[in-house]
Coordinates of C-alpha atoms in Angstrom, one line a residue:
M1 CA 0.0 0.1 0.0
N2 CA 1.1 3.6 -0.9
V3 CA 0.4 6.7 1.5
D4 CA -0.7 9.7 -0.8
S5 CA 0.9 12.0 1.4
K6 CA 0.8 14.9 -1.2
N7 CA -3.1 14.7 -1.9
S8 CA -4.6 13.4 1.2
P9 CA -2.8 12.9 4.5
S10 CA -5.6 11.1 5.7
S11 CA -6.2 8.5 3.2
V12 CA -4.4 5.5 2.1
S13 CA -5.3 3.6 -1.1
S14 CA -3.8 0.6 -2.6
L15 CA -2.8 0.4 -6.4
P16 CA -5.0 -1.8 -8.4
S17 CA -5.0 -5.4 -7.8
V18 CA -6.5 -8.0 -10.8
T19 CA -6.9 -11.7 -10.4
S20 CA -8.1 -14.0 -12.3
V21 CA -11.3 -15.5 -11.2
T22 CA -10.9 -19.0 -13.0
A23 CA -7.2 -19.5 -11.1
R24 CA -9.0 -19.4 -7.9
T25 CA -10.2 -22.6 -6.2
A26 CA -12.8 -21.2 -4.1
T27 CA -14.2 -17.6 -4.2
R28 CA -16.3 -16.4 -1.1
R29 CA -19.1 -14.0 -1.9
S30 CA -20.9 -11.4 0.2
V31 CA -24.9 -11.7 0.0
L32 CA -26.4 -8.7 -1.1
R33 CA -28.3 -6.7 1.6
G34 CA -30.8 -3.8 1.4
L35 CA -28.4 -1.3 -0.3
G36 CA -30.0 1.9 1.4
V37 CA -28.1 4.8 -0.5
A38 CA -28.6 7.9 -0.7
T39 CA -29.8 9.5 -4.2
A40 CA -27.2 11.4 -5.9
A41 CA -28.2 15.1 -6.9
G42 CA -26.5 17.8 -8.8
T43 CA -24.3 17.0 -11.8
A44 CA -23.7 13.7 -12.7
A45 CA -20.5 12.2 -14.1
V46 CA -20.9 11.5 -18.0
C47 CA -19.1 10.3 -20.9
L48 CA -18.8 12.6 -23.8
P49 CA -17.7 11.3 -27.1
A50 CA -14.9 13.2 -28.8
A51 CA -16.2 15.7 -31.7
T52 CA -14.4 13.1 -34.3
A53 CA -15.4 10.0 -32.6
H54 CA -17.9 7.7 -34.1
A55 CA -18.9 4.8 -31.6
A56 CA -21.4 3.3 -29.8
P57 CA -23.3 4.9 -26.9
A58 CA -21.6 5.5 -23.7
G59 CA -21.0 2.4 -21.4
R60 CA -21.6 -0.1 -24.0
L61 CA -18.4 -2.0 -25.6
T62 CA -18.6 -2.9 -29.3
R63 CA -17.6 -6.3 -29.4
G64 CA -14.4 -6.9 -31.6
A65 CA -13.4 -3.3 -31.0
T66 CA -9.6 -2.7 -31.3
G67 CA -7.0 0.1 -31.4
T68 CA -6.2 2.8 -28.9
Y69 CA -8.3 5.6 -28.0
A70 CA -7.9 9.0 -26.1
L71 CA -9.5 8.9 -22.6
T72 CA -9.5 12.2 -21.2
L73 CA -10.3 12.5 -17.4
V74 CA -11.6 15.9 -15.8
H75 CA -11.1 16.4 -12.2
L76 CA -13.7 18.8 -10.2
G77 CA -13.7 19.2 -6.3
R78 CA -16.6 19.7 -4.2
D79 CA -16.9 23.7 -5.0
G80 CA -17.1 22.5 -9.0
A81 CA -13.7 23.8 -9.5
P82 CA -10.8 21.9 -11.5
T83 CA -8.6 20.2 -9.0
T84 CA -5.1 18.5 -9.0
D85 CA -5.9 17.1 -5.6
Y86 CA -6.7 13.4 -6.8
R87 CA -5.7 9.9 -7.5
T88 CA -7.0 8.0 -10.1
L89 CA -7.1 4.5 -11.0
L90 CA -7.5 3.0 -14.3
T91 CA -7.9 -1.1 -13.7
A92 CA -8.1 -3.2 -17.3
L93 CA -10.6 -6.0 -16.9
S94 CA -10.3 -7.0 -20.7
G95 CA -8.4 -6.0 -23.9
P96 CA -4.9 -6.3 -24.4
D97 CA -3.9 -4.8 -20.8
A98 CA -6.3 -6.9 -18.8
G99 CA -4.7 -7.8 -15.5
S100 CA -2.6 -4.4 -15.5
G101 CA -3.4 -0.9 -13.7
R102 CA -2.5 2.6 -14.2
E103 CA -2.4 5.2 -11.6
L104 CA -2.8 8.8 -12.4
K105 CA -1.8 11.4 -9.8
E106 CA 0.6 14.7 -9.2
S107 CA -0.9 15.6 -13.1
P108 CA -3.0 18.7 -14.3
S109 CA -6.7 18.6 -13.3
T110 CA -7.4 17.4 -17.1
V111 CA -5.4 14.7 -18.5
T112 CA -5.5 12.8 -21.3
V113 CA -4.2 9.1 -21.7
Q114 CA -4.0 6.7 -24.5
V115 CA -5.8 3.3 -23.5
P116 CA -6.5 0.2 -25.6
A117 CA -10.1 -0.6 -26.2
G118 CA -11.7 -2.8 -23.5
R119 CA -13.6 -2.9 -20.1
Y120 CA -12.1 -0.8 -17.0
L121 CA -12.8 -0.4 -13.6
L122 CA -12.3 3.2 -12.6
D123 CA -12.0 4.7 -9.3
S124 CA -10.6 8.3 -8.5
T125 CA -10.2 9.8 -4.8
L126 CA -10.9 13.7 -4.8
S127 CA -9.2 14.9 -1.7
T128 CA -10.5 18.3 -0.1
K129 CA -8.2 20.6 2.0
P130 CA -9.0 20.9 5.5
V131 CA -10.1 24.5 6.9
G132 CA -7.6 25.3 9.6
E133 CA -5.9 22.1 11.5
G134 CA -8.7 19.9 10.3
I135 CA -8.2 16.2 8.4
W136 CA -8.5 16.1 4.6
G137 CA -11.7 15.0 3.2
N138 CA -12.1 12.1 0.6
D139 CA -14.6 11.7 -2.2
W140 CA -14.4 8.2 -3.7
L141 CA -15.8 7.9 -7.3
V142 CA -15.9 4.3 -8.5
Q143 CA -17.1 3.3 -12.2
P144 CA -17.1 -0.5 -12.2
R145 CA -17.9 -0.7 -15.8
L146 CA -16.0 1.8 -18.2
D147 CA -16.2 0.5 -21.7
V148 CA -13.8 2.1 -24.1
D149 CA -14.2 1.9 -27.8
R150 CA -13.9 5.1 -28.9
D151 CA -12.3 8.5 -27.8
M152 CA -14.1 10.1 -25.0
T153 CA -14.3 12.3 -22.1
L154 CA -15.2 11.4 -18.6
V155 CA -16.1 14.2 -15.8
L156 CA -14.8 13.0 -12.4
D157 CA -17.2 15.4 -10.2
A158 CA -16.8 15.4 -6.5
R159 CA -20.2 16.9 -6.1
V160 CA -21.9 13.6 -6.8
A161 CA -20.7 12.0 -4.1
R162 CA -22.6 11.2 -0.8
P163 CA -21.7 10.9 2.9
V164 CA -20.4 7.5 4.4
D165 CA -22.1 8.0 8.1
I166 CA -21.5 4.9 10.1
R167 CA -21.2 5.7 13.8
P168 CA -21.7 3.2 16.6
P169 CA -24.4 3.4 19.6
V170 CA -21.9 4.2 22.7
A171 CA -20.8 7.7 23.7
D172 CA -17.1 7.0 24.7
A173 CA -16.3 5.5 21.2
R174 CA -13.7 7.8 19.0
F175 CA -13.0 7.1 15.2
E176 CA -9.9 5.7 14.2
Q177 CA -10.2 4.6 10.7
A178 CA -12.4 3.2 8.1
G179 CA -12.1 1.7 4.4
A180 CA -14.3 1.4 1.5
F181 CA -13.4 -1.5 -1.3
A182 CA -15.1 -2.7 -4.5
E183 CA -14.3 -5.6 -6.6
V184 CA -15.5 -6.1 -10.0
T185 CA -15.6 -9.1 -12.2
Y186 CA -15.9 -9.4 -15.8
E187 CA -15.1 -12.4 -17.9
G188 CA -13.3 -14.3 -15.6
V189 CA -10.9 -11.3 -14.6
T190 CA -11.5 -9.6 -11.2
G191 CA -10.3 -6.1 -10.3
F192 CA -9.8 -4.7 -6.7
V193 CA -10.0 -1.1 -5.6
N194 CA -10.0 0.3 -2.3
L195 CA -9.5 3.6 -0.2
M196 CA -8.5 3.8 3.5
T197 CA -8.8 6.7 5.6
R198 CA -8.6 8.3 9.0
S199 CA -11.0 11.0 8.3
L200 CA -14.7 10.8 9.3
D201 CA -15.2 13.2 6.1
L202 CA -15.8 10.4 3.5
R203 CA -18.5 10.3 0.5
T204 CA -18.6 8.1 -2.1
A205 CA -20.5 7.7 -5.7
H206 CA -21.2 5.3 -8.4
L207 CA -20.3 6.4 -11.6
G208 CA -21.6 5.5 -15.3
P209 CA -23.8 2.2 -16.4
A210 CA -24.7 -0.5 -13.9
A211 CA -22.3 -3.9 -14.7
E212 CA -23.6 -7.3 -15.4
R213 CA -25.9 -8.6 -12.5
G214 CA -23.7 -9.5 -9.2
A215 CA -20.5 -8.4 -10.8
V216 CA -19.9 -6.0 -8.0
R217 CA -18.8 -6.3 -4.5
T218 CA -18.4 -3.4 -2.5
W219 CA -18.0 -3.0 1.5
V220 CA -17.2 -0.5 4.1
D221 CA -15.9 -1.1 7.5
S222 CA -15.5 1.6 10.1
Y223 CA -13.3 1.2 13.4
W224 CA -14.0 3.2 16.6
S225 CA -11.7 2.8 19.6
R226 CA -13.3 3.0 23.3
P227 CA -11.7 2.3 26.9
G228 CA -10.8 -1.3 26.7
G229 CA -12.6 -2.3 23.4
V230 CA -13.2 -1.8 19.7
C231 CA -16.6 -1.0 17.8
A232 CA -15.9 -2.7 14.6
L233 CA -19.0 -1.8 12.0
G234 CA -18.8 -3.2 8.7
Y235 CA -21.6 -3.4 5.9
A236 CA -21.0 -5.6 2.4
F237 CA -23.4 -5.7 -0.5
Q238 CA -23.6 -7.4 -4.0
G239 CA -25.2 -6.3 -7.1
E240 CA -24.4 -4.3 -10.0
R241 CA -23.4 -0.7 -8.9
A242 CA -20.8 0.6 -6.4
L243 CA -22.2 2.5 -3.5
T244 CA -23.7 5.9 -3.5
G245 CA -23.1 7.0 0.2
L246 CA -23.9 4.7 3.1
V247 CA -25.8 5.6 6.2
R248 CA -25.5 3.1 9.1
H249 CA -26.2 4.2 12.8
P250 CA -27.0 0.9 14.3
A251 CA -29.0 0.2 17.6
P252 CA -27.4 -1.6 20.5
G253 CA -29.7 -4.6 20.0
D254 CA -28.3 -4.6 16.3
L255 CA -24.7 -5.4 17.5
A256 CA -23.3 -8.4 18.8
T257 CA -20.6 -8.4 21.6
L258 CA -17.2 -10.5 21.8
V259 CA -15.5 -10.5 25.0
V260 CA -11.7 -11.9 24.9
R261 CA -10.2 -12.5 28.1
A262 CA -6.5 -12.7 28.2
G263 CA -4.9 -15.5 30.2
V264 CA -1.6 -15.0 32.2
P265 CA 1.0 -17.0 30.3
A266 CA 3.4 -19.2 32.1
S267 CA 6.4 -16.7 31.2
G268 CA 4.5 -14.2 33.4
G269 CA 2.6 -11.0 32.5
G270 CA 2.7 -8.9 29.1
T271 CA 0.2 -7.8 26.7
A272 CA -1.2 -9.5 24.0
L273 CA -2.5 -7.7 20.8
V274 CA -6.0 -8.9 19.7
E275 CA -7.0 -8.2 15.9
F276 CA -10.6 -8.9 14.9
S277 CA -11.6 -8.4 11.3
P278 CA -14.2 -9.5 8.7
S279 CA -13.0 -13.1 7.3
V280 CA -14.1 -12.0 3.6
G281 CA -12.6 -9.1 2.2
S282 CA -9.8 -6.8 3.1
S283 CA -10.2 -4.4 6.0
P284 CA -8.3 -1.8 8.0
A285 CA -9.0 -3.6 11.2
L286 CA -7.9 -2.1 14.6
G287 CA -5.5 -4.0 17.0
L288 CA -6.5 -4.0 20.6
P289 CA -3.7 -4.4 23.5
V290 CA -5.1 -6.5 26.1
P291 CA -3.1 -7.2 29.4
S292 CA -2.3 -10.7 30.7
G293 CA -5.3 -11.3 33.0
G294 CA -7.5 -8.7 31.5
T295 CA -10.0 -8.6 29.0
G296 CA -11.2 -6.6 25.8
T297 CA -14.6 -6.3 24.6
F298 CA -15.4 -6.0 20.7
L299 CA -18.9 -4.4 19.6
L300 CA -19.6 -5.6 15.8
T301 CA -22.0 -6.0 13.2
P302 CA -23.1 -9.5 12.4
E303 CA -24.5 -8.7 8.9
R304 CA -20.8 -8.2 7.9
G305 CA -20.7 -11.9 7.5
N306 CA -18.0 -14.0 9.4
W307 CA -14.9 -12.8 11.6
D308 CA -11.5 -13.9 12.3
L309 CA -10.3 -13.1 15.5
V310 CA -6.1 -13.2 16.1
Y311 CA -4.8 -13.3 19.4
S312 CA -1.1 -12.3 19.7
A313 CA 0.9 -13.0 22.9
Q314 CA 4.0 -10.8 23.0
P315 CA 7.2 -12.8 24.7
E316 CA 8.9 -10.7 27.3
S317 CA 12.5 -11.7 25.8
E318 CA 13.0 -12.1 22.0
G319 CA 11.5 -14.9 20.1
P320 CA 8.4 -15.2 17.9
A321 CA 4.9 -14.2 19.2
N322 CA 2.6 -16.7 20.1
N323 CA -0.7 -16.7 18.0
Y324 CA -4.2 -18.0 18.5
F325 CA -6.7 -17.9 15.9
V326 CA -10.4 -18.2 16.0
L327 CA -11.4 -18.1 12.4
G328 CA -14.6 -17.8 10.6
Q329 CA -17.2 -17.1 13.6
S330 CA -20.5 -15.9 13.0
F331 CA -22.6 -13.9 15.2
T332 CA -26.3 -12.9 15.8
P333 CA -27.5 -9.5 16.9
G334 CA -27.9 -8.8 20.7
S335 CA -25.5 -12.0 21.4
T336 CA -22.6 -12.3 23.7
T337 CA -19.6 -14.4 22.9
V338 CA -16.7 -15.3 25.4
H339 CA -13.2 -16.3 24.4
T340 CA -10.7 -17.1 27.4
V341 CA -7.2 -17.4 25.4
D342 CA -3.7 -19.0 26.9
T343 CA -5.0 -20.7 29.8
P344 CA -5.2 -24.4 31.1
V345 CA -5.8 -26.9 30.6
F346 CA -3.1 -27.1 27.6
G347 CA -3.5 -30.7 25.8
P348 CA -4.1 -31.9 22.4
A349 CA -7.4 -30.7 20.3
L350 CA -8.7 -32.1 17.5
D351 CA -11.3 -30.1 15.5
S352 CA -14.2 -32.5 14.4
S353 CA -16.1 -29.8 12.6
H354 CA -17.0 -30.2 8.7
G355 CA -13.7 -28.9 6.5
A356 CA -11.4 -28.7 9.4
R357 CA -8.0 -28.8 8.6
P358 CA -6.6 -32.5 9.0
V359 CA -4.2 -32.7 11.7
A360 CA -2.6 -36.2 11.1
Q361 CA -2.7 -38.5 7.8
R362 CA -1.5 -41.3 6.0
T363 CA -0.5 -40.6 2.3
G364 CA 1.1 -43.7 0.7
D365 CA 4.0 -44.7 2.9
S366 CA 4.3 -41.3 4.6
L367 CA 2.6 -40.5 8.0
D368 CA 2.5 -36.7 8.5
L369 CA 1.2 -35.4 12.1
A370 CA 0.7 -31.7 12.9
V371 CA -1.3 -32.4 16.2
P372 CA -1.3 -29.3 18.5
L373 CA -0.4 -30.9 21.6
L374 CA -0.7 -27.6 23.5
A375 CA -3.8 -26.0 22.6
D376 CA -5.4 -24.1 25.4
G377 CA -8.2 -24.6 27.7
E378 CA -10.7 -23.7 25.0
G379 CA -9.0 -25.7 22.1
H380 CA -7.2 -22.9 20.6
A381 CA -3.9 -24.1 19.0
P382 CA -1.0 -22.1 19.4
S383 CA 1.4 -21.0 16.6
S384 CA 4.6 -20.9 19.2
P385 CA 3.7 -23.1 22.2
L386 CA 5.7 -22.7 25.3
F387 CA 7.6 -25.9 26.1
T388 CA 10.8 -27.0 27.2
A389 CA 10.9 -30.5 25.3
S390 CA 9.3 -32.3 22.9
T391 CA 9.2 -36.0 21.7
V392 CA 7.2 -37.7 19.1
T393 CA 7.8 -41.6 18.6
L394 CA 6.4 -44.1 16.4
H395 CA 6.3 -47.8 17.0
R396 CA 5.3 -50.4 14.0
N397 CA 4.0 -53.9 15.2
G398 CA 6.1 -53.4 18.4
T399 CA 9.3 -52.1 16.8
L400 CA 10.7 -48.6 16.9
V401 CA 10.5 -46.5 13.6
A402 CA 11.9 -43.5 14.8
T403 CA 11.9 -40.6 17.4
R404 CA 11.6 -37.1 16.6
R405 CA 12.8 -34.6 19.2
G406 CA 12.6 -30.9 19.8
E407 CA 10.2 -29.9 17.0
K408 CA 7.4 -28.2 17.6
P409 CA 5.1 -30.3 19.9
G410 CA 2.6 -32.8 17.9
H411 CA 4.6 -32.3 14.7
A412 CA 6.5 -35.1 12.9
S413 CA 6.8 -37.0 9.6
F414 CA 7.6 -40.8 9.4
T415 CA 8.3 -43.0 6.3
V416 CA 6.9 -46.7 6.9
P417 CA 6.5 -49.9 5.2
A418 CA 3.3 -50.3 2.7
G419 CA 1.7 -53.2 4.5
R420 CA -1.1 -53.0 7.0
A421 CA 0.4 -52.9 10.4
A422 CA -0.5 -52.0 14.2
Y423 CA 1.0 -48.5 15.4
R424 CA 1.8 -47.1 18.3
L425 CA 2.2 -43.3 18.1
T426 CA 3.1 -41.3 21.2
A427 CA 3.6 -37.4 21.4
S428 CA 4.7 -35.7 24.5
A429 CA 5.7 -32.3 25.6
T430 CA 7.1 -30.8 28.7
R431 CA 6.2 -27.2 30.2
P432 CA 7.6 -25.0 32.3
R433 CA 5.4 -26.7 34.8
G434 CA 3.8 -29.9 33.9
S435 CA 3.8 -32.0 31.0
V436 CA 1.3 -33.7 28.5
T437 CA 1.5 -37.0 26.7
A438 CA -0.5 -38.7 24.2
A439 CA -0.3 -42.3 23.2
W440 CA -2.5 -43.7 20.2
T441 CA -3.0 -47.1 18.6
F442 CA -4.3 -48.0 15.5
T443 CA -3.8 -50.2 12.4
S444 CA -2.9 -48.5 8.9
A445 CA -1.6 -49.4 5.4
A446 CA -0.4 -47.6 2.4
T447 CA -2.9 -45.2 0.8
A448 CA -3.6 -44.0 -2.7
T449 CA -4.9 -40.6 -1.5
A450 CA -4.6 -38.5 1.9
T451 CA -6.5 -40.5 4.6
D452 CA -7.2 -39.2 8.2
L453 CA -5.3 -41.4 11.0
P454 CA -8.2 -42.3 13.5
L455 CA -6.7 -40.2 16.1
S456 CA -8.6 -39.1 19.1
A457 CA -8.5 -36.7 21.9
V458 CA -10.0 -35.8 25.5
R459 CA -10.5 -32.1 26.6
F460 CA -11.0 -31.3 30.2
G461 CA -12.7 -27.9 31.1
P462 CA -12.4 -26.9 34.9
D463 CA -13.4 -23.3 35.9
L464 CA -10.3 -21.6 36.4
A465 CA -8.9 -17.9 36.7
L466 CA -7.0 -16.2 34.2
D467 CA -3.9 -17.2 35.9
G468 CA -4.7 -20.7 35.1
T469 CA -5.7 -21.9 38.8
A470 CA -8.4 -23.1 40.9
P471 CA -9.4 -22.5 44.7
A472 CA -7.7 -24.7 46.9
H473 CA -9.6 -27.5 48.8
T474 CA -13.0 -27.2 46.9
T475 CA -15.0 -29.6 45.0
S476 CA -15.9 -28.7 41.5
R477 CA -17.3 -30.6 38.4
V478 CA -15.0 -30.6 35.2
A479 CA -16.2 -31.1 31.9
V480 CA -14.7 -33.9 30.0
T481 CA -15.1 -33.8 26.0
V482 CA -14.2 -36.2 23.4
E483 CA -12.8 -35.2 20.2
G484 CA -11.6 -36.5 16.8
A485 CA -12.1 -40.1 15.5
A486 CA -14.0 -41.3 18.4
R487 CA -16.2 -38.4 18.4
R488 CA -17.2 -39.4 14.7
S489 CA -17.5 -43.4 15.4
G490 CA -18.6 -43.6 18.7
V491 CA -17.1 -44.2 22.3
R492 CA -16.3 -47.7 23.2
S493 CA -15.1 -47.0 26.7
L494 CA -13.6 -44.0 28.7
A495 CA -11.8 -44.1 31.8
V496 CA -10.6 -40.9 33.7
S497 CA -8.4 -40.7 36.4
V498 CA -7.2 -37.6 38.9
S499 CA -4.1 -37.4 40.7
T500 CA -2.8 -34.5 43.2
D501 CA 0.7 -36.1 43.8
R502 CA 2.0 -35.1 40.3
G503 CA 0.9 -38.6 39.1
A504 CA 2.5 -41.2 41.8
T505 CA -1.0 -42.3 42.5
W506 CA -4.5 -42.0 40.9
T507 CA -7.8 -42.2 41.6
Q508 CA -10.4 -43.1 39.1
A509 CA -13.4 -40.2 38.6
A510 CA -16.7 -41.3 37.4
V511 CA -17.9 -39.7 34.0
T512 CA -21.4 -38.6 34.4
G513 CA -23.4 -36.3 32.4
G514 CA -20.1 -35.3 30.8
R515 CA -18.6 -34.3 33.9
I516 CA -16.2 -35.6 36.7
T517 CA -16.1 -34.4 40.4
V518 CA -12.4 -32.7 41.5
T519 CA -11.2 -32.2 44.8
T520 CA -8.2 -29.7 44.8
P521 CA -5.4 -30.0 47.0
G522 CA -3.8 -27.6 49.3
P523 CA -2.6 -23.9 48.0
G524 CA 0.2 -24.1 45.3
K525 CA -0.3 -27.8 44.6
A526 CA -1.6 -29.2 41.2
V527 CA -4.2 -31.4 39.6
S528 CA -3.1 -33.9 37.3
L529 CA -5.4 -35.8 34.7
R530 CA -5.5 -38.9 32.8
A531 CA -8.0 -40.4 30.1
E532 CA -8.0 -43.9 28.8
L533 CA -10.1 -44.5 25.6
T534 CA -11.2 -46.7 23.1
D535 CA -13.2 -45.7 19.9
A536 CA -15.7 -48.1 18.4
H537 CA -13.4 -49.0 15.9
G538 CA -10.9 -50.2 18.5
S539 CA -8.3 -47.6 18.4
T540 CA -7.1 -46.2 21.8
L541 CA -5.8 -43.0 23.2
T542 CA -3.8 -42.6 26.9
Q543 CA -3.6 -39.2 27.3
T544 CA -1.7 -37.7 30.3
H545 CA -1.6 -34.0 31.8
V546 CA 0.8 -33.8 34.8
D547 CA 0.2 -30.6 36.6
A548 CA -2.6 -29.9 34.5
Y549 CA -3.6 -27.0 36.4
V550 CA -2.7 -25.4 40.1
T551 CA -4.3 -24.2 43.2
R552 CA -4.4 -20.9 44.9
S553 CA -5.5 -19.8 48.3
A554 CA -9.2 -19.2 48.9
T555 CA -8.5 -15.7 49.2
G556 CA -7.0 -15.5 45.8
A557 CA -8.3 -13.0 43.0
R558 CA -10.0 -14.5 40.1

């Protein structure tokens, strides 16, 4: 992205981007929702044929048109006078230049360029100088269908633009930044343009004829900061036209609430950066710093579609940030969702939902593992888990195949003989306090295509404070959840045991109603957990958490 510091210090606009739709394996589209735009009044932008031109009416591309034509662009500001404070992008969607773009700025108010015949996406940002120490205003004009088959003149008049007015229903919110976006598809080629700004003075307008049905995707995202939180307001549309203004003043009940609770990592305190943005389409977003043991709150618009949460725990010393991802989450108006991140019980997590990324597969003679062995208490998988030692060992028919040490916990690859055999796979990781071990048994043979290995996991859900502790000398119910192969095929047997002496002795705990009963030991001691599971097909799991979570005094803070 380039910052146009000359024309508008308050705006950022990317260079045109064009991609071939046919090259994409999947294209996600936003659903058209009530457009509700303001009606443009005043002088409209028009295409004027040059005196020597002989062509079809403006906006209609003559099939088979060839050659190069003069395109004259006239830029007029909000006062109707010629302006040089503009940035205009011309993106070719067809013709010999399809897939490329041209940028015009720092030019006279009227400029003529030679362009090959074809379909173009044109957008122009006309900037208005502030009065006194104010922030520059921006008028963004988008013509999704510009068919060039003759010499023509296009008047880009800021007076046709109408306000973008999106505001949250809270008095303590302060505007930070916004982005307006347009994506236009024509004959298998997609062009993308945008304007990002830190000014509330944003206006937009559609120019020219309508494009083909459903060819234009537009969206606007507006971000506001507030004490301990962010308002993320986004609206997306799909149709034939770009937006001419947009007014949205949602009521409190129109929004959803997301609460992010930041755990205290074993390495100590610190601050996490939480980024929250729509899953589909670019967005300026706004990072929210959340201190360890603290809480951040997001107010969001469910109609923008699914949203992505990225939680980045910054290390106190040098090293990579530990990122947790919650992707593609949907919300409903008036709902409140809470995510607690980076707290125990740390252990393997196997997402059983449809379309989830496989974590253990066999392809031919290769076994490839990417099991998140140290996912946090809610099952969020870390990018850089905190560990001091890691081992993955594979046995085939009782004979050691190989051992991998020091790699990311639960990650390894092995090459094995093709024939069907009985396997025992063991993955373990040691944390600053405690350890996690998972041992799976299953049968496997060479496969023609990637095939999931029948691994299962057991998740434990005690009620813990953000520092990962439970009150000492209390009795509570701890949730027990089965994931992976056993969840799909069914559980033949499940036994859970509890230890309060770091695994020296174990006491079986009955699973009733998906929970076990645990009585915690004295302050500063730990609860260890073990699960032994057999699925409906006879594959097994033995999963052990030594020092799964620790206790605190009854007066300790939550």
